[in-house]
PDB file of C-alpha atoms in Angstrom:
ATOM      1  CA  LEU A 145     -44.103-118.973   7.519  1.00  0.00           C
ATOM      2  CA  GLU A 146     -40.970-121.157   7.773  1.00  0.00           C
ATOM      3  CA  GLU A 147     -41.809-122.809   4.185  1.00  0.00           C
ATOM      4  CA  TYR A 148     -42.221-119.452   2.611  1.00  0.00           C
ATOM      5  CA  ILE A 149     -38.576-118.089   4.404  1.00  0.00           C
ATOM      6  CA  ALA A 150     -36.891-121.490   3.458  1.00  0.00           C
ATOM      7  CA  VAL A 151     -37.838-120.978  -0.191  1.00  0.00           C
ATOM      8  CA  GLU A 152     -37.006-117.086   0.124  1.00  0.00           C
ATOM      9  CA  LEU A 153     -33.383-117.651   1.750  1.00  0.00           C
ATOM     10  CA  ASP A 154     -32.904-121.129  -0.465  1.00  0.00           C
ATOM     11  CA  VAL A 155     -29.216-121.892  -1.665  1.00  0.00           C
ATOM     12  CA  SER A 156     -28.969-125.535  -0.975  1.00  0.00           C
ATOM     13  CA  ARG A 157     -27.891-126.201  -5.171  1.00  0.00           C
ATOM     14  CA  LEU A 158     -24.687-123.954  -4.332  1.00  0.00           C
ATOM     15  CA  ASN A 159     -24.229-125.519  -0.956  1.00  0.00           C
ATOM     16  CA  ARG A 160     -24.121-128.916  -2.838  1.00  0.00           C
ATOM     17  CA  ILE A 161     -21.575-127.830  -5.097  1.00  0.00           C
ATOM     18  CA  HIS A 162     -19.446-125.736  -2.446  1.00  0.00           C
ATOM     19  CA  ASP A 163     -16.222-127.601  -2.682  1.00  0.00           C
ATOM     20  CA  HIS A 164     -16.053-126.424  -6.435  1.00  0.00           C
ATOM     21  CA  LEU A 165     -17.229-122.954  -6.240  1.00  0.00           C
ATOM     22  CA  TRP A 166     -13.405-121.783  -6.119  1.00  0.00           C
ATOM     23  CA  PHE A 167     -13.614-122.406 -10.063  1.00  0.00           C
ATOM     24  CA  ALA A 168     -17.026-120.350 -10.256  1.00  0.00           C
ATOM     25  CA  GLY A 169     -15.750-117.388  -8.150  1.00  0.00           C
ATOM     26  CA  SER A 170     -13.240-115.912  -5.649  1.00  0.00           C
ATOM     27  CA  GLN A 171     -14.015-115.412  -1.851  1.00  0.00           C
ATOM     28  CA  ARG A 172     -14.148-111.956  -1.699  1.00  0.00           C
ATOM     29  CA  LYS A 173     -16.932-109.477  -0.982  1.00  0.00           C
ATOM     30  CA  PRO A 174     -18.954-108.500  -3.808  1.00  0.00           C
ATOM     31  CA  ARG A 175     -18.848-105.096  -5.165  1.00  0.00           C
ATOM     32  CA  PRO A 176     -20.694-102.310  -4.634  1.00  0.00           C
ATOM     33  CA  LEU A 177     -23.489-101.211  -7.066  1.00  0.00           C
ATOM     34  CA  HIS A 178     -22.019 -98.234  -8.283  1.00  0.00           C
ATOM     35  CA  GLU A 179     -18.695-100.628  -9.520  1.00  0.00           C
ATOM     36  CA  GLN A 180     -21.375-103.009 -11.165  1.00  0.00           C
ATOM     37  CA  ILE A 181     -22.562 -99.794 -13.190  1.00  0.00           C
ATOM     38  CA  MET A 182     -18.983 -98.472 -14.149  1.00  0.00           C
ATOM     39  CA  LYS A 183     -18.197-102.420 -15.175  1.00  0.00           C
ATOM     40  CA  GLN A 184     -21.347-101.641 -17.933  1.00  0.00           C
ATOM     41  CA  ARG A 185     -23.495-104.599 -16.323  1.00  0.00           C
ATOM     42  CA  THR A 186     -26.803-104.823 -16.973  1.00  0.00           C
ATOM     43  CA  LEU A 187     -28.382-105.489 -13.070  1.00  0.00           C
ATOM     44  CA  LEU A 188     -31.441-107.545 -13.633  1.00  0.00           C
ATOM     45  CA  ILE A 189     -33.807-108.886 -10.529  1.00  0.00           C
ATOM     46  CA  THR A 190     -34.064-112.264  -9.607  1.00  0.00           C
ATOM     47  CA  GLU A 191     -36.174-113.981  -6.944  1.00  0.00           C
ATOM     48  CA  GLN A 192     -34.058-116.818  -6.297  1.00  0.00           C
ATOM     49  CA  ALA A 193     -31.461-116.784  -3.731  1.00  0.00           C
ATOM     50  CA  ASP A 194     -29.103-119.423  -5.255  1.00  0.00           C
ATOM     51  CA  LEU A 195     -28.686-117.043  -8.338  1.00  0.00           C
ATOM     52  CA  HIS A 196     -28.177-113.753  -6.414  1.00  0.00           C
ATOM     53  CA  LEU A 197     -24.943-112.610  -7.581  1.00  0.00           C
ATOM     54  CA  VAL A 198     -24.652-114.873 -10.675  1.00  0.00           C
ATOM     55  CA  TRP A 199     -23.660-113.332 -13.736  1.00  0.00           C
ATOM     56  CA  TRP A 200     -22.625-114.028 -17.216  1.00  0.00           C
ATOM     57  CA  GLY A 201     -21.351-111.197 -19.827  1.00  0.00           C
ATOM     58  CA  LYS A 202     -22.590-107.788 -19.249  1.00  0.00           C
ATOM     59  CA  VAL A 203     -25.685-109.060 -16.842  1.00  0.00           C
ATOM     60  CA  LEU A 204     -25.944-109.410 -13.023  1.00  0.00           C
ATOM     61  CA  LEU A 205     -28.467-110.968 -11.419  1.00  0.00           C
ATOM     62  CA  ILE A 206     -29.316-109.708  -7.890  1.00  0.00           C
ATOM     63  CA  LYS A 207     -32.496-110.908  -5.608  1.00  0.00           C
ATOM     64  CA  PRO A 208     -34.270-108.039  -3.828  1.00  0.00           C
ATOM     65  CA  LEU A 209     -33.919-107.629   0.112  1.00  0.00           C
ATOM     66  CA  PRO A 210     -36.764-109.351   1.686  1.00  0.00           C
ATOM     67  CA  PRO A 211     -38.239-106.869   3.895  1.00  0.00           C
ATOM     68  CA  PHE A 212     -38.424-109.189   6.721  1.00  0.00           C
ATOM     69  CA  LEU A 213     -34.741-109.098   7.111  1.00  0.00           C
ATOM     70  CA  LEU A 214     -35.097-105.460   8.076  1.00  0.00           C
ATOM     71  CA  SER A 215     -36.962-106.301  11.293  1.00  0.00           C
ATOM     72  CA  TYR A 216     -35.040-106.915  14.154  1.00  0.00           C
ATOM     73  CA  THR A 217     -37.908-108.422  15.890  1.00  0.00           C
ATOM     74  CA  PHE A 218     -39.114-110.934  13.044  1.00  0.00           C
ATOM     75  CA  PHE A 219     -35.328-111.864  13.042  1.00  0.00           C
ATOM     76  CA  GLN A 220     -35.012-112.630  16.700  1.00  0.00           C
ATOM     77  CA  SER A 221     -37.994-114.422  16.510  1.00  0.00           C
ATOM     78  CA  HIS A 222     -37.967-116.576  13.578  1.00  0.00           C
ATOM     79  CA  LEU A 223     -34.535-116.733  12.459  1.00  0.00           C
ATOM     80  CA  CYS A 224     -32.590-116.391  15.267  1.00  0.00           C
ATOM     81  CA  THR A 225     -31.116-120.088  16.736  1.00  0.00           C
ATOM     82  CA  GLU A 226     -30.976-119.072  20.152  1.00  0.00           C
ATOM     83  CA  ASN A 227     -34.588-118.798  20.607  1.00  0.00           C
ATOM     84  CA  VAL A 228     -35.673-121.316  18.511  1.00  0.00           C
ATOM     85  CA  PRO A 229     -33.353-124.503  18.557  1.00  0.00           C
ATOM     86  CA  ASN A 230     -34.237-125.786  15.564  1.00  0.00           C
ATOM     87  CA  GLY A 231     -31.731-127.386  12.427  1.00  0.00           C
ATOM     88  CA  GLN A 232     -33.762-126.027   9.493  1.00  0.00           C
ATOM     89  CA  LEU A 233     -33.794-122.482  11.656  1.00  0.00           C
ATOM     90  CA  ALA A 234     -30.108-122.636  11.720  1.00  0.00           C
ATOM     91  CA  THR A 235     -29.466-123.181   8.608  1.00  0.00           C
ATOM     92  CA  LEU A 236     -31.890-120.276   7.484  1.00  0.00           C
ATOM     93  CA  HIS A 237     -30.290-117.993   9.836  1.00  0.00           C
ATOM     94  CA  ALA A 238     -26.840-118.814   8.321  1.00  0.00           C
ATOM     95  CA  SER A 239     -28.933-117.767   4.827  1.00  0.00           C
ATOM     96  CA  ALA A 240     -30.307-114.939   5.814  1.00  0.00           C
ATOM     97  CA  SER A 241     -27.171-113.471   7.686  1.00  0.00           C
ATOM     98  CA  GLY A 242     -25.353-114.239   4.513  1.00  0.00           C
ATOM     99  CA  LEU A 243     -27.773-112.335   2.360  1.00  0.00           C
ATOM    100  CA  LEU A 244     -27.584-109.451   4.652  1.00  0.00           C
ATOM    101  CA  TYR A 245     -23.945-109.443   4.465  1.00  0.00           C
ATOM    102  CA  SER A 246     -23.711-109.617   0.879  1.00  0.00           C
ATOM    103  CA  TYR A 247     -26.307-106.536   0.652  1.00  0.00           C
ATOM    104  CA  ALA A 248     -23.835-104.478   3.168  1.00  0.00           C
ATOM    105  CA  ASN A 249     -21.415-104.247   1.137  1.00  0.00           C
ATOM    106  CA  LEU A 250     -23.144-104.023  -2.404  1.00  0.00           C
ATOM    107  CA  ILE A 251     -24.593-101.183  -0.789  1.00  0.00           C
ATOM    108  CA  LEU A 252     -21.771 -98.796   0.707  1.00  0.00           C
ATOM    109  CA  HIS A 253     -22.515 -95.574  -0.470  1.00  0.00           C
ATOM    110  CA  GLU A 254     -25.507 -93.547  -0.894  1.00  0.00           C
ATOM    111  CA  SER A 255     -25.026 -93.495  -4.819  1.00  0.00           C
ATOM    112  CA  ASP A 256     -25.411 -97.246  -4.148  1.00  0.00           C
ATOM    113  CA  PHE A 257     -28.487 -96.894  -2.298  1.00  0.00           C
ATOM    114  CA  ARG A 258     -29.986 -94.802  -4.997  1.00  0.00           C
ATOM    115  CA  ILE A 259     -29.023 -97.156  -7.606  1.00  0.00           C
ATOM    116  CA  ALA A 260     -30.799-100.228  -5.138  1.00  0.00           C
ATOM    117  CA  ARG A 261     -34.031 -98.008  -4.494  1.00  0.00           C
ATOM    118  CA  GLU A 262     -34.129 -97.291  -8.535  1.00  0.00           C
ATOM    119  CA  LEU A 263     -33.993-100.891  -9.011  1.00  0.00           C
ATOM    120  CA  GLY A 264     -36.564-102.008  -6.053  1.00  0.00           C
ATOM    121  CA  LEU A 265     -33.717-103.585  -4.306  1.00  0.00           C
ATOM    122  CA  LEU A 266     -34.975-101.886  -0.949  1.00  0.00           C
ATOM    123  CA  PRO A 267     -38.085-101.526   1.089  1.00  0.00           C
ATOM    124  CA  GLU A 268     -39.215 -97.790   1.256  1.00  0.00           C
ATOM    125  CA  MET A 269     -36.536 -96.109   3.888  1.00  0.00           C
ATOM    126  CA  THR A 270     -33.953 -93.560   3.995  1.00  0.00           C
ATOM    127  CA  TRP A 271     -30.312 -93.310   2.857  1.00  0.00           C
ATOM    128  CA  GLN A 272     -29.761 -92.942   7.308  1.00  0.00           C
ATOM    129  CA  GLU A 273     -32.025 -95.476   8.082  1.00  0.00           C
ATOM    130  CA  TRP A 274     -30.233 -97.870   5.680  1.00  0.00           C
ATOM    131  CA  ALA A 275     -26.231 -96.712   6.744  1.00  0.00           C
ATOM    132  CA  ARG A 276     -27.397 -97.285  10.451  1.00  0.00           C
ATOM    133  CA  PHE A 277     -28.829-100.881   9.594  1.00  0.00           C
ATOM    134  CA  ALA A 278     -25.896-101.976   7.487  1.00  0.00           C
ATOM    135  CA  ARG A 279     -23.022-100.319   9.890  1.00  0.00           C
ATOM    136  CA  SER A 280     -25.291-102.705  12.222  1.00  0.00           C
ATOM    137  CA  VAL A 281     -24.934-105.987  10.006  1.00  0.00           C
ATOM    138  CA  ARG A 282     -20.948-105.002   9.355  1.00  0.00           C
ATOM    139  CA  LEU A 283     -20.334-105.074  13.014  1.00  0.00           C
ATOM    140  CA  SER A 284     -22.337-107.930  14.177  1.00  0.00           C
ATOM    141  CA  LEU A 285     -20.766-110.042  11.801  1.00  0.00           C
ATOM    142  CA  ASP A 286     -17.224-110.659  12.720  1.00  0.00           C
ATOM    143  CA  LYS A 287     -15.112-110.964  10.332  1.00  0.00           C
ATOM    144  CA  SER A 288     -12.876-113.806  12.021  1.00  0.00           C
ATOM    145  CA  ASN A 289     -15.807-115.816  12.345  1.00  0.00           C
ATOM    146  CA  LEU A 290     -17.496-115.112   9.109  1.00  0.00           C
ATOM    147  CA  GLU A 291     -17.229-118.826   8.110  1.00  0.00           C
ATOM    148  CA  ASN A 292     -19.554-120.036  11.108  1.00  0.00           C
ATOM    149  CA  THR A 293     -21.753-117.047  10.874  1.00  0.00           C
ATOM    150  CA  VAL A 294     -23.158-116.995   7.335  1.00  0.00           C
ATOM    151  CA  ASN A 295     -24.364-119.523   4.625  1.00  0.00           C
ATOM    152  CA  GLN A 296     -21.172-121.010   3.163  1.00  0.00           C
ATOM    153  CA  ARG A 297     -22.239-119.961  -0.113  1.00  0.00           C
ATOM    154  CA  TYR A 298     -21.915-116.170   0.949  1.00  0.00           C
ATOM    155  CA  LEU A 299     -17.784-116.561   1.215  1.00  0.00           C
ATOM    156  CA  TYR A 300     -17.705-115.904  -2.237  1.00  0.00           C
ATOM    157  CA  GLY A 301     -18.517-112.471  -3.966  1.00  0.00           C
ATOM    158  CA  GLU A 302     -19.948-112.586  -7.853  1.00  0.00           C
ATOM    159  CA  LEU A 303     -20.219-116.172  -9.432  1.00  0.00           C
ATOM    160  CA  ARG A 304     -19.977-116.949 -13.287  1.00  0.00           C
ATOM    161  CA  ARG A 305     -22.543-118.557 -14.998  1.00  0.00           C
ATOM    162  CA  LYS A 306     -20.956-120.608 -17.245  1.00  0.00           C
ATOM    163  CA  ARG A 307     -18.821-122.028 -14.807  1.00  0.00           C
ATOM    164  CA  LEU A 308     -21.711-122.872 -12.464  1.00  0.00           C
ATOM    165  CA  ASN A 309     -23.099-124.449 -15.293  1.00  0.00           C
ATOM    166  CA  TRP A 310     -19.820-126.806 -16.029  1.00  0.00           C
ATOM    167  CA  ILE A 311     -19.547-127.520 -12.440  1.00  0.00           C
ATOM    168  CA  CYS A 312     -23.317-128.888 -12.715  1.00  0.00           C
ATOM    169  CA  ARG A 313     -22.136-131.236 -15.591  1.00  0.00           C
ATOM    170  CA  PHE A 314     -19.442-132.421 -14.799  1.00  0.00           C
ATOM    171  CA  VAL A 315     -19.941-133.293 -10.891  1.00  0.00           C
ATOM    172  CA  HIS A 316     -23.723-133.925 -10.795  1.00  0.00           C
ATOM    173  CA  GLY A 317     -24.261-135.010 -14.615  1.00  0.00           C
ATOM    174  CA  HIS A 318     -26.629-132.552 -15.095  1.00  0.00           C
ATOM    175  CA  TRP A 319     -25.468-132.411 -19.188  1.00  0.00           C
ATOM    176  CA  ILE A 320     -28.084-130.389 -20.471  1.00  0.00           C
ATOM    177  CA  ARG A 321     -29.487-127.587 -18.463  1.00  0.00           C
ATOM    178  CA  GLY A 322     -26.575-127.088 -15.928  1.00  0.00           C
ATOM    179  CA  TYR A 323     -27.089-124.930 -13.288  1.00  0.00           C
ATOM    180  CA  HIS A 324     -29.056-121.961 -15.042  1.00  0.00           C
ATOM    181  CA  TYR A 325     -30.459-122.758 -18.461  1.00  0.00           C
ATOM    182  CA  VAL A 326     -31.365-119.247 -20.296  1.00  0.00           C
ATOM    183  CA  TYR A 327     -31.615-120.431 -24.048  1.00  0.00           C
ATOM    184  CA  THR A 328     -34.768-120.177 -25.856  1.00  0.00           C
ATOM    185  CA  GLU A 329     -33.244-120.943 -29.221  1.00  0.00           C
ATOM    186  CA  TYR A 330     -30.672-124.069 -30.248  1.00  0.00           C
ATOM    187  CA  HIS A 331     -28.755-121.662 -31.992  1.00  0.00           C
ATOM    188  CA  GLU A 332     -28.127-119.569 -28.917  1.00  0.00           C
ATOM    189  CA  PHE A 333     -27.236-122.771 -27.124  1.00  0.00           C
ATOM    190  CA  PHE A 334     -24.756-123.799 -29.651  1.00  0.00           C
ATOM    191  CA  SER A 335     -22.892-120.961 -30.089  1.00  0.00           C
ATOM    192  CA  SER A 336     -22.620-120.028 -26.417  1.00  0.00           C
ATOM    193  CA  ASN A 337     -21.451-123.105 -25.896  1.00  0.00           C
ATOM    194  CA  PHE A 338     -19.077-124.662 -29.223  1.00  0.00           C
ATOM    195  CA  ALA A 339     -17.890-121.169 -30.270  1.00  0.00           C
ATOM    196  CA  TRP A 340     -14.822-122.261 -29.569  1.00  0.00           C
ATOM    197  CA  LEU A 341     -15.013-124.847 -32.334  1.00  0.00           C
ATOM    198  CA  VAL A 342     -14.606-122.369 -34.896  1.00  0.00           C
ATOM    199  CA  LEU A 343     -11.211-121.502 -33.611  1.00  0.00           C
ATOM    200  CA  VAL A 344     -10.300-124.763 -33.322  1.00  0.00           C
ATOM    201  CA  PHE A 345     -11.245-125.648 -37.379  1.00  0.00           C
ATOM    202  CA  ALA A 346      -9.519-122.132 -38.002  1.00  0.00           C
ATOM    203  CA  TYR A 347      -6.434-122.985 -36.932  1.00  0.00           C
ATOM    204  CA  LEU A 348      -6.587-126.918 -38.446  1.00  0.00           C
ATOM    205  CA  THR A 349      -6.585-125.291 -41.836  1.00  0.00           C
ATOM    206  CA  VAL A 350      -3.855-122.905 -41.051  1.00  0.00           C
ATOM    207  CA  VAL A 351      -1.817-126.369 -40.080  1.00  0.00           C
ATOM    208  CA  PHE A 352      -3.225-128.534 -43.027  1.00  0.00           C
ATOM    209  CA  SER A 353      -1.956-125.459 -45.248  1.00  0.00           C
ATOM    210  CA  ALA A 354       1.527-125.631 -44.238  1.00  0.00           C
ATOM    211  CA  MET A 355       1.340-128.948 -44.253  1.00  0.00           C
ATOM    212  CA  GLN A 356       0.044-128.991 -47.902  1.00  0.00           C
ATOM    213  CA  VAL A 357       3.183-126.085 -49.161  1.00  0.00           C
ATOM    214  CA  ALA A 358       5.547-128.075 -47.353  1.00  0.00           C
ATOM    215  CA  LEU A 359       4.706-131.261 -49.262  1.00  0.00           C
ATOM    216  CA  THR A 360       4.161-129.806 -52.654  1.00  0.00           C
ATOM    217  CA  THR A 361       7.143-127.478 -52.385  1.00  0.00           C
ATOM    218  CA  HIS A 362       9.941-130.064 -51.770  1.00  0.00           C
ATOM    219  CA  ALA A 363       8.001-133.105 -53.300  1.00  0.00           C
ATOM    220  CA  GLY A 364      11.082-134.866 -54.187  1.00  0.00           C
ATOM    221  CA  THR A 365      12.777-134.123 -51.020  1.00  0.00           C
ATOM    222  CA  VAL A 366      10.382-134.843 -47.940  1.00  0.00           C
ATOM    223  CA  THR A 367      11.493-137.551 -45.543  1.00  0.00           C
ATOM    224  CA  PRO A 368       9.251-140.330 -45.234  1.00  0.00           C
ATOM    225  CA  LEU A 369       8.826-138.922 -41.381  1.00  0.00           C
ATOM    226  CA  LEU A 370       7.316-136.076 -42.533  1.00  0.00           C
ATOM    227  CA  GLN A 371       4.981-138.087 -45.018  1.00  0.00           C
ATOM    228  CA  SER A 372       4.127-140.490 -42.113  1.00  0.00           C
ATOM    229  CA  ILE A 373       3.210-137.369 -39.966  1.00  0.00           C
ATOM    230  CA  SER A 374       0.967-135.681 -42.289  1.00  0.00           C
ATOM    231  CA  PHE A 375      -0.612-138.621 -43.555  1.00  0.00           C
ATOM    232  CA  ARG A 376      -1.221-139.972 -40.032  1.00  0.00           C
ATOM    233  CA  PHE A 377      -2.129-136.302 -38.627  1.00  0.00           C
ATOM    234  CA  SER A 378      -4.724-135.723 -41.343  1.00  0.00           C
ATOM    235  CA  VAL A 379      -6.645-139.067 -40.668  1.00  0.00           C
ATOM    236  CA  ALA A 380      -6.475-138.066 -37.065  1.00  0.00           C
ATOM    237  CA  SER A 381      -8.236-134.438 -37.680  1.00  0.00           C
ATOM    238  CA  LEU A 382     -10.735-135.766 -40.453  1.00  0.00           C
ATOM    239  CA  VAL A 383     -11.762-138.930 -37.340  1.00  0.00           C
ATOM    240  CA  ALA A 384     -12.004-136.095 -34.924  1.00  0.00           C
ATOM    241  CA  VAL A 385     -13.797-133.600 -37.039  1.00  0.00           C
ATOM    242  CA  ALA A 386     -16.434-136.713 -37.698  1.00  0.00           C
ATOM    243  CA  ALA A 387     -16.684-137.289 -34.048  1.00  0.00           C
ATOM    244  CA  VAL A 388     -17.222-133.796 -33.466  1.00  0.00           C
ATOM    245  CA  VAL A 389     -19.689-133.753 -36.048  1.00  0.00           C
ATOM    246  CA  ALA A 390     -21.577-136.759 -34.521  1.00  0.00           C
ATOM    247  CA  SER A 391     -21.282-135.607 -30.945  1.00  0.00           C
ATOM    248  CA  LEU A 392     -23.235-132.398 -32.177  1.00  0.00           C
ATOM    249  CA  CYS A 393     -25.874-134.354 -33.705  1.00  0.00           C
ATOM    250  CA  VAL A 394     -26.567-136.420 -30.879  1.00  0.00           C
ATOM    251  CA  LEU A 395     -26.390-133.549 -28.603  1.00  0.00           C
ATOM    252  CA  PHE A 396     -29.085-131.346 -30.680  1.00  0.00           C
ATOM    253  CA  GLY A 397     -31.189-134.945 -30.648  1.00  0.00           C
ATOM    254  CA  VAL A 398     -31.118-134.939 -26.845  1.00  0.00           C
ATOM    255  CA  LEU A 399     -32.002-131.349 -26.997  1.00  0.00           C
ATOM    256  CA  VAL A 400     -35.120-131.834 -28.765  1.00  0.00           C
ATOM    257  CA  VAL A 401     -36.399-134.550 -26.523  1.00  0.00           C
ATOM    258  CA  ASN A 402     -35.316-132.644 -23.665  1.00  0.00           C
ATOM    259  CA  ASN A 403     -37.409-129.620 -24.582  1.00  0.00           C
ATOM    260  CA  LEU A 404     -40.154-131.876 -26.048  1.00  0.00           C
ATOM    261  CA  TYR A 405     -40.410-133.672 -22.162  1.00  0.00           C
ATOM    262  CA  TRP A 406     -40.258-130.654 -20.302  1.00  0.00           C
ATOM    263  CA  GLY A 407     -42.698-128.908 -22.486  1.00  0.00           C
ATOM    264  CA  LEU A 408     -45.355-131.227 -21.812  1.00  0.00           C
TER     265      LEU A 408
END
């Protein structure tokens, strides 16, 4: 049973990069579900606690609330550190408290409750039952002592998936898959991560055109300094383009090998 609870509440990947989570989100409560709908976000189900409230584009992932967290008896007997003095259970207690804290803020109004029931985020219960339960959660999780009560992941609200990926790539060296890999086609990976290169090349084209006009219009009066700068800039740009193309080719090769490895 402990293993099942540990899997359901596991946010260890986020805990390992906690010092860098400021880059992926802010320390604030998650927005209620009706506000997520107002932002035109699509709410998708995830069964991974470490993907709970991770978003990209118009998509927000939400983990359904495990029914056992709604049972006071179960919580006391299996997750209360006072009754079961165990280091792992202390971690599970903080993770369970954090998930409850996030739900107490996601479902503030009856409209939020209806959205949650339609998505299957909550088990069968009435709005009045949820309102009483959420109120008890908010009262038990004292804001002044929140850092010592909930898992440190839940001090943050929604987290950007793309920035989580960059954190994992630069901090832990997970260059290919990052934190959450969702690409099924190579072009999706490249268009999502390297579309900015098109803008860079567009700016370089404008600069080259301006330099060419300046050099040809005033061919007889161009200073040696301007000629030197233009030549050096042109050579540097060509080298940079060649390096980028070579890097993308290498990355494509690594992706192919990586996918073949994981596909075996």
